GROMACS .gro file of C-alpha atoms in nm:
model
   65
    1UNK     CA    1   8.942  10.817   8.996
    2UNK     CA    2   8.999  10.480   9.239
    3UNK     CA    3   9.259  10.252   9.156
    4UNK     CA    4   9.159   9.909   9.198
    5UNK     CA    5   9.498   9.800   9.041
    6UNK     CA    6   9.667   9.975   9.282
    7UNK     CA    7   9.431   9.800   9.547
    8UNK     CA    8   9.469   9.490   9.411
    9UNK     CA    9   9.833   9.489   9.466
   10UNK     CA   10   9.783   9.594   9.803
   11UNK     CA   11   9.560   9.320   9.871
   12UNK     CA   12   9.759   9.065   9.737
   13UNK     CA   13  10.102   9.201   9.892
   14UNK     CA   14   9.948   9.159  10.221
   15UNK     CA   15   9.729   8.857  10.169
   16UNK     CA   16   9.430   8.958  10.295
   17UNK     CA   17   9.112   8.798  10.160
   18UNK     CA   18   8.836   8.983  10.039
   19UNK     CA   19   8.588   8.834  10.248
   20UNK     CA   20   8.753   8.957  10.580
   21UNK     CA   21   8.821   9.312  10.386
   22UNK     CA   22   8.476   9.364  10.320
   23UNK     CA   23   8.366   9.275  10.711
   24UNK     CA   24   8.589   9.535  10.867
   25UNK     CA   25   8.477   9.754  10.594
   26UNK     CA   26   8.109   9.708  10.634
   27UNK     CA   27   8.040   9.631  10.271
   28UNK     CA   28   7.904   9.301  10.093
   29UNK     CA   29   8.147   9.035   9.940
   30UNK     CA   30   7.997   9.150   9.653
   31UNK     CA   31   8.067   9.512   9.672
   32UNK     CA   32   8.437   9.433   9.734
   33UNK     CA   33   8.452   9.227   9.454
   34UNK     CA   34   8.291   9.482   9.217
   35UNK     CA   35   8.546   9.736   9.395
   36UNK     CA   36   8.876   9.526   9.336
   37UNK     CA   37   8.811   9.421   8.984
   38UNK     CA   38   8.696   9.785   8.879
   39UNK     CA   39   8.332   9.755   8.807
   40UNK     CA   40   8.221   9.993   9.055
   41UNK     CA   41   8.397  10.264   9.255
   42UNK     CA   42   8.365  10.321   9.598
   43UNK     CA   43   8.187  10.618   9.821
   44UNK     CA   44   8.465  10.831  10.034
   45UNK     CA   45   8.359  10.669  10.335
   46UNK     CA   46   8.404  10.349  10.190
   47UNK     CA   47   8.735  10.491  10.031
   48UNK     CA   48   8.832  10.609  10.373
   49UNK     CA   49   8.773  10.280  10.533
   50UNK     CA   50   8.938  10.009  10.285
   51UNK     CA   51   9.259  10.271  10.294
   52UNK     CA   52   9.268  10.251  10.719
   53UNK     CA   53   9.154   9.873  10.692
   54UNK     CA   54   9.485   9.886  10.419
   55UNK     CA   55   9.736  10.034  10.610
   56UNK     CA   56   9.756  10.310  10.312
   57UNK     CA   57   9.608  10.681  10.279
   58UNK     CA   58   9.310  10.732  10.073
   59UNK     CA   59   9.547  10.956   9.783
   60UNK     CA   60   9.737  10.642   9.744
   61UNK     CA   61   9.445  10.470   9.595
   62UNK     CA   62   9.347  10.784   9.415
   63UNK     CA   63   9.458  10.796   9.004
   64UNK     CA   64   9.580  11.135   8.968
   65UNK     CA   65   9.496  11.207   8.588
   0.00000   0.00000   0.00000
């Protein structure tokens, strides 16, 4: 399961906007925003590219349940 807490905080700790997140990441604004606030989770490519894009691994925005 994603954690968009988890990237959230990331986010935030780095201050990167959304906007510019979603560019590199070849997603909408909209997508991101759906991602970050936990309405909608994203593919593994996605995944793989928001983590690179984050400076993080793709486990460390994983919930491990």
């Amino acid at each position: 399961m994603f954690n968009h807490e988890k990237m959230a905080e990331i986010i935030r700790e780095k201050g990167i906007e959304q906007k510019a997140l979603a560019g590199k990441v070849g997603i909408s604004e909209a997508m991101m925003s759906f991602i970050v606030n936990g309405l909608k989770e994203p593919s593994l490519t996605v995944l793989g590219r928001i983590a690179h894009e984050l400076g993080v691994t793709a486990a460390e925005l994983i919930i491990e349940e």
